[in-house]
Every structure is written in structure tokens, then in C-alpha cells.
Amino acid sequence: MLALQNALRGDEQRLDGLSSKTGIPVGRLHELANGADPTMREVRSLAGVLKLAIPDLAPLSKETERAEILFREMAHRKHIPAAALVETLSQRMAYSLELLHQAKSVPWWAKEFRSLPQGNPEAFAMHFRSFFCNGDSVSPLLSLPGLLLERLQLMLHVVNTPHFEGASAYVDGIPFIFVSARFPPRMLFTCAHELGHLLAHHDPEADFATIDSSTDLQEHHSHSVSERFAHAFASALLIPPAGLGIVLKKIRQLANIPEQSPLGDVEMLYVSRVFGVSFEVAARRCEDLDLLPRGGAVSLNNTLKEMYGSAEKRAEMLHLPPRPVISFPPLPLTLVNSAVERIRKGEVSIGRASMMLGLSIKDLLTANSTQLQ
Amino acid sequence: MTVLDACSAINLINGEVLAVVLELPQYRFGVGPQVLAECGTDAVVIGSHFGLRLEELADDELPASLFFDLLERYRLGAGETECLAFAIANNGNVCSDDRKAREMAAHALGPERVLGSARLLRDAVAAELLNVEQAKRAYEKMKAFGGFLPSLPADYFVDC
């Protein structure tokens, strides 16, 4: 019960607060903090107030400890103050590993990107599209989250914590991407950014993890080569040059903008909506492709902020079509299917699977019923 | 005391036989707070039997050390572990329809102290609370709702 003892550490004022919320006398809380055995009723009351699940108070499993080491090292290296974040990511990863329970193997697609010239994000993006999008080098890729889950069998988790932007990892050859729940276009970009790390930087044969506290454009000027690559890869993947050309031409036709006039905010706003990215990402992509002068993206974005409050507000004022929906499936289907299979075989109990997936027992019964049909 | 876990309680509700099974004279049934929480909307149905033929088990005497020892040893869910802890504390039995939970309960308590909803249906037929067809239909309903239940021999409900 060390976890509960740790959770009860604090000053008298904190214990007073816990006491009034749980009805457990302060004296008893002191006893519990000093190692007395609580009753399950006390554990339930305290877990509820501390916003913990009861199993969170159990000692860490071997899998969670392993994942924690990977993330903690990276958080420390990147100066991310993130004890709770590390715990959340580690637990999600450990639960996935336990449910998948597969022998160490490298994903079949990983080697396809090994022979590409490192440092060429456009080549990586084109190769990805030729492999997983039937060679479509034009269309928006709003379905990237679903594609990663279904075709690449990647463990994509959306995590509801603000302390990070994204994270990626390989453990036992299983690829993981974690995305912080935010504005969906930002999540899509983060997803592509982390994919860039997985394809080009992580060795699938070795356990590795990285955490990004931000994927903001301006911050990437000073970032490492790998961060700049991941950023450029994400832009190239989500806004392919051929697609961008077609969209810009069409917008100019519709808005009666002369071909020779320089690109402006209206075209950028359209581009951002069509390709499911933020205004900044769209403008910066145009800058990278020499369609805007260097510094033009930041300048345009700042102007829109000053004049209209934000790029999104400007788009609303112009009555641009609404942004298309970008969906992030709540859980990798592979995980749910694997859980159902393992419950049937008696390898994992339905209660444990329910706790690990954050699904109810009834949800798992429904998943089993659907599979049987 | 026979302690129900969430999947067996939900299966019995899905088979529309919870009320019938609770009438079995040779059993005294109980449900703990963690299991009740895991039953979601079905907790209302379960709660409607409290004070009648179903006991609402209180965990203010249940030592957390026992719960966490079992949780670590058997790696079950919180409700399944609570069920096992109550069975140990009360020298009772466990009713579960989950294969792993049953195996672990059999290991902890002995196989004679572990049963499932199929056995309860069979006992209900023997006690003439259900006929064979009703028991079969209830079992099929539980499976259709996704119950992780094994196929039974054709005469399972007949020879009792």
C-alpha cells in the first residue's frame, strides 16, 4: 500500500481537506499515511477523492515499470516536468503490451523506409502515400488516424492531458503514438509528426520512446535535426505539393483572384480547411515550397491574430465552408479484438480487460457479441 | 454466501433470469460495491433485489491488504478481485462466467467453491423454478448478448 501512503503525504491542511471529503477522521488518515492497513471502504473513498482507480494504488507491474523507464528518461532529457504524464503514457503502453501479448517482431512496413535517404522528408512522405494511399499524391489525408490503426496496426492513443503534444515509441517492435486531445487539426499534425519519428528515427528492433512537448512551428527553428525532419515530414504528408497546386488554382478561380497576384490569407485559410491543418501549418508549407516569402507565414498569422483575434475567426467571418471532421478512434480496434480473443481463451479476465481498456464490462460483452455475429 | 461478479450478474440479467435464480433456496447471494459499480446501468436492476434475496456486501470490514494481495497474485479486475476477497472473508463461494476469473478463484478457494450462471440455471431447473426449455433459452440469450460462455452438452439441463 505504498502508493496510498505516498498519495496521503502532505501537510495538515491537505489531510483536513481529505478528511472532510471522505469522512475519514484526520487521526485515521495519519495512521494510514504511516502504513496502517486500510479497509476497502476507506480505499474506495480516498481513490474517489484523489481521482484514482483502485488498481492504480497497487504496485506497478513489470510492464509499467519498463515503460516508465523509457518515458521518464526522455521527459528528463527534454525537461518536461511530467510525473503524471509519464505514469499515464506508461500505463497505457503497459496495458496494450499485456493485451496484445505478442512475441517481439518488427512491423512489416518498417524496413520499407530504411533505404530512403535520411533527411529527405518529401521522399518519406511520397513513399508513405505510394504505400498506404494507393499512390494518391494529391488528396487530403484526414483519415490518417484510421489508416495508422488499420493498415499499420499502430497503437494510436489519444490522451487527455495537457502536459505534452505527442509521443511515439517502439516497445517489443510494437509501434505506439500518443496524441494529446486538442483542436483536431493540431492532433492530426501531431499524429503525422510522430509518424515521422517512427519511420525515420526510431529503431523498431530496440525499445525507444520520445515525447514532444510542442510541435509548434516557431519553436522548431531551434529544434534538433530529428524534430525539424518530423515537422517537415508531417507537412509534406498532409499537404502534398501536387494537391496544394490543384487546390490553390481552384480557389483562385472561385474567388476571381488573378494568377500573378501573391498568395494571401484567404487562400491559406482555404488550404488549411481542405487539408485539415492549422492556418500556420498551411502557410508554413507554402513558405517551404517557395509560394510565400520566408517569414510570410508568421507575418500573416500575426496579422490575422491582431485584426480578427485568430485565423479561425477570420475564416468564420469569410463564411468559409466548415472544417471537415477528423476522427480519432477512441481505441485501437486491434486492442479490443485482442482483448476479446484473450478473454475467450481465459488468458485475461473480462474485469482486467475492462480496466485496461477503459471500457465497461457491457462494452466488452457487446464487442464479443459483434465478433460472434 | 455466493458472491456474484459483474459478468455473471449481467449475464443473468441479459438472460432475464436474475430474479428466478435469486429464489434458489440453497443459496444466499451477495454483491460487493466494486462489482455493483462495474455493472453500469444494470446496477439499478441488481439494487432492486437488495434486502430481498440479495445482500449488498459492505466493504468496511474488508482489509485492503487482502484485496491488493489477491489483485497482485491473480491479476484480475477490481470487481473480480473484490468478489474473491469477500468469498475468502466470508468462507463463501464465487459465481463468475469469466474463464480466467473462475480458474483463479478455483486456485484460491478450491474448484468446489466456484460456479457460474449455467450451474445456477441447472439448479433452477432441478428446483422446478424453470423448465428445460426456459433454461436453454435464457442461456442462449446470455450468449447472444456477448456472454463469454462455453457451449453446453445438449442434455446439460435435462440430467439434473
PDB file of N, CA and C in Angstrom, chain A residues 1 37-41 43-44 54-55 57-59 61 63 98 340 343-352 355 361-362 364-366 368-369 372-373, chain B residues 6-7 10-11 14 33-34 38-39 41-42 59-60 62-65 67-68 71-72 75-78 80 98-101 103 143-148:
ATOM      1  N   MET A   1       0.818  -1.213   0.000  1.00  0.00           N
ATOM      2  CA  MET A   1       0.000   0.000   0.000  1.00  0.00           C
ATOM      3  C   MET A   1       0.851   1.262   0.000  1.00  0.00           C
ATOM      4  N   ASP A  37      -3.194  -0.725   7.777  1.00  0.00           N
ATOM      5  CA  ASP A  37      -3.934  -1.375   6.690  1.00  0.00           C
ATOM      6  C   ASP A  37      -5.338  -0.759   6.581  1.00  0.00           C
ATOM      7  N   PRO A  38      -5.653  -0.125   5.456  1.00  0.00           N
ATOM      8  CA  PRO A  38      -6.999   0.452   5.340  1.00  0.00           C
ATOM      9  C   PRO A  38      -8.035  -0.621   5.024  1.00  0.00           C
ATOM     10  N   THR A  39      -9.304  -0.269   5.219  1.00  0.00           N
ATOM     11  CA  THR A  39     -10.360  -1.160   4.742  1.00  0.00           C
ATOM     12  C   THR A  39     -10.625  -0.788   3.283  1.00  0.00           C
ATOM     13  N   MET A  40     -11.328  -1.656   2.590  1.00  0.00           N
ATOM     14  CA  MET A  40     -11.625  -1.361   1.184  1.00  0.00           C
ATOM     15  C   MET A  40     -12.539  -0.141   1.066  1.00  0.00           C
ATOM     16  N   ARG A  41     -13.379   0.064   2.071  1.00  0.00           N
ATOM     17  CA  ARG A  41     -14.249   1.241   2.033  1.00  0.00           C
ATOM     18  C   ARG A  41     -13.412   2.524   2.067  1.00  0.00           C
ATOM     19  N   VAL A  43     -10.293   2.767   1.132  1.00  0.00           N
ATOM     20  CA  VAL A  43      -9.562   2.860  -0.137  1.00  0.00           C
ATOM     21  C   VAL A  43     -10.466   3.447  -1.221  1.00  0.00           C
ATOM     22  N   ARG A  44     -11.702   2.975  -1.265  1.00  0.00           N
ATOM     23  CA  ARG A  44     -12.638   3.473  -2.296  1.00  0.00           C
ATOM     24  C   ARG A  44     -12.898   4.963  -2.123  1.00  0.00           C
ATOM     25  N   ILE A  54      -8.935   2.252  -8.249  1.00  0.00           N
ATOM     26  CA  ILE A  54      -8.393   1.440  -7.142  1.00  0.00           C
ATOM     27  C   ILE A  54      -7.122   0.679  -7.573  1.00  0.00           C
ATOM     28  N   PRO A  55      -7.107   0.049  -8.771  1.00  0.00           N
ATOM     29  CA  PRO A  55      -5.885  -0.677  -9.146  1.00  0.00           C
ATOM     30  C   PRO A  55      -4.653   0.228  -9.289  1.00  0.00           C
ATOM     31  N   LEU A  57      -3.568   2.042  -7.139  1.00  0.00           N
ATOM     32  CA  LEU A  57      -2.893   2.047  -5.839  1.00  0.00           C
ATOM     33  C   LEU A  57      -2.074   0.774  -5.616  1.00  0.00           C
ATOM     34  N   ALA A  58      -2.183  -0.159  -6.549  1.00  0.00           N
ATOM     35  CA  ALA A  58      -1.403  -1.398  -6.450  1.00  0.00           C
ATOM     36  C   ALA A  58       0.025  -1.126  -6.915  1.00  0.00           C
ATOM     37  N   PRO A  59       0.985  -1.971  -6.520  1.00  0.00           N
ATOM     38  CA  PRO A  59       2.352  -1.788  -7.018  1.00  0.00           C
ATOM     39  C   PRO A  59       2.388  -1.878  -8.546  1.00  0.00           C
ATOM     40  N   SER A  61       3.167  -2.891 -12.311  1.00  0.00           N
ATOM     41  CA  SER A  61       3.504  -4.170 -12.942  1.00  0.00           C
ATOM     42  C   SER A  61       4.881  -4.043 -13.601  1.00  0.00           C
ATOM     43  N   GLU A  63       5.603  -4.552 -16.681  1.00  0.00           N
ATOM     44  CA  GLU A  63       5.451  -3.858 -17.965  1.00  0.00           C
ATOM     45  C   GLU A  63       5.415  -2.350 -17.764  1.00  0.00           C
ATOM     46  N   GLU A  98       0.283  -5.882 -22.523  1.00  0.00           N
ATOM     47  CA  GLU A  98      -0.297  -7.049 -21.849  1.00  0.00           C
ATOM     48  C   GLU A  98      -1.445  -7.635 -22.665  1.00  0.00           C
ATOM     49  N   VAL A 340     -10.773  -9.366 -26.550  1.00  0.00           N
ATOM     50  CA  VAL A 340     -11.896 -10.318 -26.648  1.00  0.00           C
ATOM     51  C   VAL A 340     -11.363 -11.744 -26.843  1.00  0.00           C
ATOM     52  N   ILE A 343      -9.835 -12.978 -23.638  1.00  0.00           N
ATOM     53  CA  ILE A 343     -10.849 -13.300 -22.604  1.00  0.00           C
ATOM     54  C   ILE A 343     -11.425 -14.684 -22.922  1.00  0.00           C
ATOM     55  N   ARG A 344     -11.719 -14.903 -24.218  1.00  0.00           N
ATOM     56  CA  ARG A 344     -12.273 -16.221 -24.617  1.00  0.00           C
ATOM     57  C   ARG A 344     -11.339 -17.354 -24.242  1.00  0.00           C
ATOM     58  N   LYS A 345     -10.040 -17.130 -24.454  1.00  0.00           N
ATOM     59  CA  LYS A 345      -9.070 -18.197 -24.168  1.00  0.00           C
ATOM     60  C   LYS A 345      -8.778 -18.342 -22.675  1.00  0.00           C
ATOM     61  N   GLY A 346      -9.277 -17.407 -21.884  1.00  0.00           N
ATOM     62  CA  GLY A 346      -9.023 -17.461 -20.440  1.00  0.00           C
ATOM     63  C   GLY A 346      -7.644 -16.935 -20.076  1.00  0.00           C
ATOM     64  N   GLU A 347      -7.069 -16.097 -20.953  1.00  0.00           N
ATOM     65  CA  GLU A 347      -5.731 -15.560 -20.665  1.00  0.00           C
ATOM     66  C   GLU A 347      -5.810 -14.246 -19.895  1.00  0.00           C
ATOM     67  N   VAL A 348      -6.903 -13.519 -20.106  1.00  0.00           N
ATOM     68  CA  VAL A 348      -7.138 -12.256 -19.388  1.00  0.00           C
ATOM     69  C   VAL A 348      -8.592 -12.286 -18.936  1.00  0.00           C
ATOM     70  N   SER A 349      -8.847 -11.775 -17.733  1.00  0.00           N
ATOM     71  CA  SER A 349     -10.255 -11.764 -17.293  1.00  0.00           C
ATOM     72  C   SER A 349     -10.968 -10.546 -17.874  1.00  0.00           C
ATOM     73  N   ILE A 350     -12.285 -10.655 -17.969  1.00  0.00           N
ATOM     74  CA  ILE A 350     -13.052  -9.551 -18.559  1.00  0.00           C
ATOM     75  C   ILE A 350     -12.926  -8.287 -17.683  1.00  0.00           C
ATOM     76  N   GLY A 351     -12.833  -8.486 -16.372  1.00  0.00           N
ATOM     77  CA  GLY A 351     -12.702  -7.338 -15.471  1.00  0.00           C
ATOM     78  C   GLY A 351     -11.382  -6.614 -15.685  1.00  0.00           C
ATOM     79  N   ARG A 352     -10.312  -7.380 -15.841  1.00  0.00           N
ATOM     80  CA  ARG A 352      -8.999  -6.751 -16.050  1.00  0.00           C
ATOM     81  C   ARG A 352      -8.951  -6.058 -17.423  1.00  0.00           C
ATOM     82  N   MET A 355     -10.728  -2.824 -17.248  1.00  0.00           N
ATOM     83  CA  MET A 355      -9.918  -1.800 -16.568  1.00  0.00           C
ATOM     84  C   MET A 355      -8.809  -1.292 -17.494  1.00  0.00           C
ATOM     85  N   ILE A 361     -17.735  -3.515 -18.706  1.00  0.00           N
ATOM     86  CA  ILE A 361     -17.910  -4.962 -18.921  1.00  0.00           C
ATOM     87  C   ILE A 361     -18.936  -5.160 -20.051  1.00  0.00           C
ATOM     88  N   LYS A 362     -19.986  -4.332 -20.035  1.00  0.00           N
ATOM     89  CA  LYS A 362     -21.027  -4.471 -21.069  1.00  0.00           C
ATOM     90  C   LYS A 362     -20.468  -4.158 -22.462  1.00  0.00           C
ATOM     91  N   LEU A 364     -17.507  -4.787 -23.474  1.00  0.00           N
ATOM     92  CA  LEU A 364     -16.747  -5.956 -23.923  1.00  0.00           C
ATOM     93  C   LEU A 364     -17.676  -7.101 -24.306  1.00  0.00           C
ATOM     94  N   LEU A 365     -18.798  -7.224 -23.604  1.00  0.00           N
ATOM     95  CA  LEU A 365     -19.783  -8.253 -23.992  1.00  0.00           C
ATOM     96  C   LEU A 365     -20.322  -7.918 -25.386  1.00  0.00           C
ATOM     97  N   THR A 366     -20.585  -6.636 -25.616  1.00  0.00           N
ATOM     98  CA  THR A 366     -21.085  -6.222 -26.937  1.00  0.00           C
ATOM     99  C   THR A 366     -20.036  -6.506 -28.017  1.00  0.00           C
ATOM    100  N   ASN A 368     -17.807  -8.815 -27.985  1.00  0.00           N
ATOM    101  CA  ASN A 368     -17.795 -10.265 -28.194  1.00  0.00           C
ATOM    102  C   ASN A 368     -18.994 -10.686 -29.045  1.00  0.00           C
ATOM    103  N   SER A 369     -20.142 -10.106 -28.733  1.00  0.00           N
ATOM    104  CA  SER A 369     -21.358 -10.439 -29.480  1.00  0.00           C
ATOM    105  C   SER A 369     -21.201 -10.056 -30.950  1.00  0.00           C
ATOM    106  N   LEU A 372     -18.951 -12.507 -32.690  1.00  0.00           N
ATOM    107  CA  LEU A 372     -19.572 -13.825 -32.902  1.00  0.00           C
ATOM    108  C   LEU A 372     -20.529 -13.797 -34.090  1.00  0.00           C
ATOM    109  N   GLN A 373     -21.137 -12.600 -34.307  1.00  0.00           N
ATOM    110  CA  GLN A 373     -22.068 -12.496 -35.431  1.00  0.00           C
ATOM    111  C   GLN A 373     -21.301 -12.456 -36.740  1.00  0.00           C
TER     112      GLN A 373
ATOM    113  N   ALA B   6     -19.409  -9.164 -11.771  1.00  0.00           N
ATOM    114  CA  ALA B   6     -20.198  -8.328 -12.697  1.00  0.00           C
ATOM    115  C   ALA B   6     -20.655  -9.112 -13.926  1.00  0.00           C
ATOM    116  N   CYS B   7     -19.759  -9.935 -14.503  1.00  0.00           N
ATOM    117  CA  CYS B   7     -20.169 -10.582 -15.754  1.00  0.00           C
ATOM    118  C   CYS B   7     -21.276 -11.613 -15.513  1.00  0.00           C
ATOM    119  N   ILE B  10     -24.529  -9.588 -14.911  1.00  0.00           N
ATOM    120  CA  ILE B  10     -25.042  -9.006 -16.175  1.00  0.00           C
ATOM    121  C   ILE B  10     -25.608 -10.116 -17.064  1.00  0.00           C
ATOM    122  N   ASN B  11     -24.914 -11.250 -17.122  1.00  0.00           N
ATOM    123  CA  ASN B  11     -25.425 -12.358 -17.938  1.00  0.00           C
ATOM    124  C   ASN B  11     -26.802 -12.810 -17.452  1.00  0.00           C
ATOM    125  N   ASN B  14     -29.236 -10.307 -18.568  1.00  0.00           N
ATOM    126  CA  ASN B  14     -29.459 -10.440 -20.018  1.00  0.00           C
ATOM    127  C   ASN B  14     -30.330 -11.659 -20.356  1.00  0.00           C
ATOM    128  N   PRO B  33     -19.601  -3.594  -3.537  1.00  0.00           N
ATOM    129  CA  PRO B  33     -19.722  -2.258  -4.146  1.00  0.00           C
ATOM    130  C   PRO B  33     -18.942  -2.088  -5.449  1.00  0.00           C
ATOM    131  N   GLN B  34     -17.770  -2.710  -5.532  1.00  0.00           N
ATOM    132  CA  GLN B  34     -16.979  -2.566  -6.763  1.00  0.00           C
ATOM    133  C   GLN B  34     -17.688  -3.266  -7.932  1.00  0.00           C
ATOM    134  N   GLU B  38     -19.272  -1.800 -11.486  1.00  0.00           N
ATOM    135  CA  GLU B  38     -18.908  -2.326 -12.811  1.00  0.00           C
ATOM    136  C   GLU B  38     -20.132  -2.742 -13.629  1.00  0.00           C
ATOM    137  N   CYS B  39     -21.278  -2.843 -12.981  1.00  0.00           N
ATOM    138  CA  CYS B  39     -22.476  -3.299 -13.698  1.00  0.00           C
ATOM    139  C   CYS B  39     -23.177  -2.174 -14.460  1.00  0.00           C
ATOM    140  N   THR B  41     -25.501   0.429 -15.925  1.00  0.00           N
ATOM    141  CA  THR B  41     -26.936   0.692 -15.783  1.00  0.00           C
ATOM    142  C   THR B  41     -27.658  -0.502 -15.140  1.00  0.00           C
ATOM    143  N   ASP B  42     -27.059  -1.686 -15.238  1.00  0.00           N
ATOM    144  CA  ASP B  42     -27.691  -2.866 -14.618  1.00  0.00           C
ATOM    145  C   ASP B  42     -27.638  -2.827 -13.093  1.00  0.00           C
ATOM    146  N   ASP B  59     -17.987  -3.162   2.456  1.00  0.00           N
ATOM    147  CA  ASP B  59     -16.536  -3.420   2.463  1.00  0.00           C
ATOM    148  C   ASP B  59     -15.829  -2.663   3.583  1.00  0.00           C
ATOM    149  N   ASP B  60     -16.598  -2.239   4.603  1.00  0.00           N
ATOM    150  CA  ASP B  60     -15.903  -1.508   5.668  1.00  0.00           C
ATOM    151  C   ASP B  60     -15.170  -2.412   6.645  1.00  0.00           C
ATOM    152  N   LEU B  62     -13.589  -5.174   5.110  1.00  0.00           N
ATOM    153  CA  LEU B  62     -12.717  -5.953   4.208  1.00  0.00           C
ATOM    154  C   LEU B  62     -11.321  -5.318   4.167  1.00  0.00           C
ATOM    155  N   PRO B  63     -10.289  -6.057   4.611  1.00  0.00           N
ATOM    156  CA  PRO B  63      -8.955  -5.438   4.634  1.00  0.00           C
ATOM    157  C   PRO B  63      -8.404  -5.215   3.222  1.00  0.00           C
ATOM    158  N   ALA B  64      -7.900  -4.013   2.986  1.00  0.00           N
ATOM    159  CA  ALA B  64      -7.347  -3.697   1.667  1.00  0.00           C
ATOM    160  C   ALA B  64      -6.125  -4.559   1.365  1.00  0.00           C
ATOM    161  N   SER B  65      -5.404  -4.959   2.427  1.00  0.00           N
ATOM    162  CA  SER B  65      -4.200  -5.782   2.189  1.00  0.00           C
ATOM    163  C   SER B  65      -4.585  -7.095   1.509  1.00  0.00           C
ATOM    164  N   PHE B  67      -7.250  -7.563  -0.443  1.00  0.00           N
ATOM    165  CA  PHE B  67      -7.635  -7.213  -1.815  1.00  0.00           C
ATOM    166  C   PHE B  67      -6.391  -7.025  -2.698  1.00  0.00           C
ATOM    167  N   PHE B  68      -5.441  -6.226  -2.219  1.00  0.00           N
ATOM    168  CA  PHE B  68      -4.275  -5.930  -3.065  1.00  0.00           C
ATOM    169  C   PHE B  68      -3.359  -7.143  -3.228  1.00  0.00           C
ATOM    170  N   LEU B  71      -5.121  -9.043  -5.897  1.00  0.00           N
ATOM    171  CA  LEU B  71      -5.007  -8.312  -7.170  1.00  0.00           C
ATOM    172  C   LEU B  71      -3.648  -8.564  -7.813  1.00  0.00           C
ATOM    173  N   GLU B  72      -2.616  -8.529  -6.984  1.00  0.00           N
ATOM    174  CA  GLU B  72      -1.262  -8.723  -7.496  1.00  0.00           C
ATOM    175  C   GLU B  72      -1.021 -10.180  -7.890  1.00  0.00           C
ATOM    176  N   ARG B  75      -4.025 -11.094 -10.854  1.00  0.00           N
ATOM    177  CA  ARG B  75      -4.125 -10.151 -11.974  1.00  0.00           C
ATOM    178  C   ARG B  75      -5.521 -10.163 -12.611  1.00  0.00           C
ATOM    179  N   LEU B  76      -6.526 -10.072 -11.754  1.00  0.00           N
ATOM    180  CA  LEU B  76      -7.910  -9.971 -12.233  1.00  0.00           C
ATOM    181  C   LEU B  76      -8.342  -8.512 -12.174  1.00  0.00           C
ATOM    182  N   GLY B  77      -9.583  -8.234 -12.570  1.00  0.00           N
ATOM    183  CA  GLY B  77     -10.112  -6.888 -12.453  1.00  0.00           C
ATOM    184  C   GLY B  77     -10.462  -6.579 -11.003  1.00  0.00           C
ATOM    185  N   ALA B  78     -10.775  -5.312 -10.728  1.00  0.00           N
ATOM    186  CA  ALA B  78     -11.056  -4.907  -9.340  1.00  0.00           C
ATOM    187  C   ALA B  78     -12.299  -5.615  -8.793  1.00  0.00           C
ATOM    188  N   GLU B  80     -13.685  -8.512  -9.821  1.00  0.00           N
ATOM    189  CA  GLU B  80     -13.423  -9.952  -9.674  1.00  0.00           C
ATOM    190  C   GLU B  80     -12.581 -10.216  -8.426  1.00  0.00           C
ATOM    191  N   ASP B  98     -16.486 -15.748 -16.137  1.00  0.00           N
ATOM    192  CA  ASP B  98     -15.239 -15.443 -16.843  1.00  0.00           C
ATOM    193  C   ASP B  98     -14.255 -16.584 -16.617  1.00  0.00           C
ATOM    194  N   ARG B  99     -13.676 -17.062 -17.719  1.00  0.00           N
ATOM    195  CA  ARG B  99     -12.824 -18.252 -17.639  1.00  0.00           C
ATOM    196  C   ARG B  99     -11.606 -18.042 -16.732  1.00  0.00           C
ATOM    197  N   LYS B 100     -10.919 -16.932 -16.952  1.00  0.00           N
ATOM    198  CA  LYS B 100      -9.706 -16.667 -16.146  1.00  0.00           C
ATOM    199  C   LYS B 100     -10.089 -16.458 -14.671  1.00  0.00           C
ATOM    200  N   ALA B 101     -11.149 -15.682 -14.442  1.00  0.00           N
ATOM    201  CA  ALA B 101     -11.561 -15.397 -13.054  1.00  0.00           C
ATOM    202  C   ALA B 101     -11.951 -16.692 -12.347  1.00  0.00           C
ATOM    203  N   GLU B 103     -10.815 -19.726 -13.064  1.00  0.00           N
ATOM    204  CA  GLU B 103      -9.593 -20.516 -12.818  1.00  0.00           C
ATOM    205  C   GLU B 103      -8.848 -19.992 -11.595  1.00  0.00           C
ATOM    206  N   LYS B 143     -25.694 -15.687 -24.265  1.00  0.00           N
ATOM    207  CA  LYS B 143     -24.629 -15.799 -25.277  1.00  0.00           C
ATOM    208  C   LYS B 143     -24.834 -14.767 -26.386  1.00  0.00           C
ATOM    209  N   ALA B 144     -26.094 -14.589 -26.772  1.00  0.00           N
ATOM    210  CA  ALA B 144     -26.388 -13.622 -27.847  1.00  0.00           C
ATOM    211  C   ALA B 144     -26.006 -12.201 -27.431  1.00  0.00           C
ATOM    212  N   PHE B 145     -26.083 -11.916 -26.125  1.00  0.00           N
ATOM    213  CA  PHE B 145     -25.677 -10.590 -25.622  1.00  0.00           C
ATOM    214  C   PHE B 145     -24.157 -10.495 -25.445  1.00  0.00           C
ATOM    215  N   GLY B 146     -23.447 -11.542 -25.836  1.00  0.00           N
ATOM    216  CA  GLY B 146     -21.982 -11.484 -25.798  1.00  0.00           C
ATOM    217  C   GLY B 146     -21.342 -12.162 -24.606  1.00  0.00           C
ATOM    218  N   GLY B 147     -22.130 -12.871 -23.808  1.00  0.00           N
ATOM    219  CA  GLY B 147     -21.566 -13.585 -22.654  1.00  0.00           C
ATOM    220  C   GLY B 147     -20.446 -14.525 -23.085  1.00  0.00           C
ATOM    221  N   PHE B 148     -19.333 -14.482 -22.372  1.00  0.00           N
ATOM    222  CA  PHE B 148     -18.199 -15.364 -22.697  1.00  0.00           C
ATOM    223  C   PHE B 148     -18.492 -16.726 -22.067  1.00  0.00           C
TER     224      PHE B 148
END
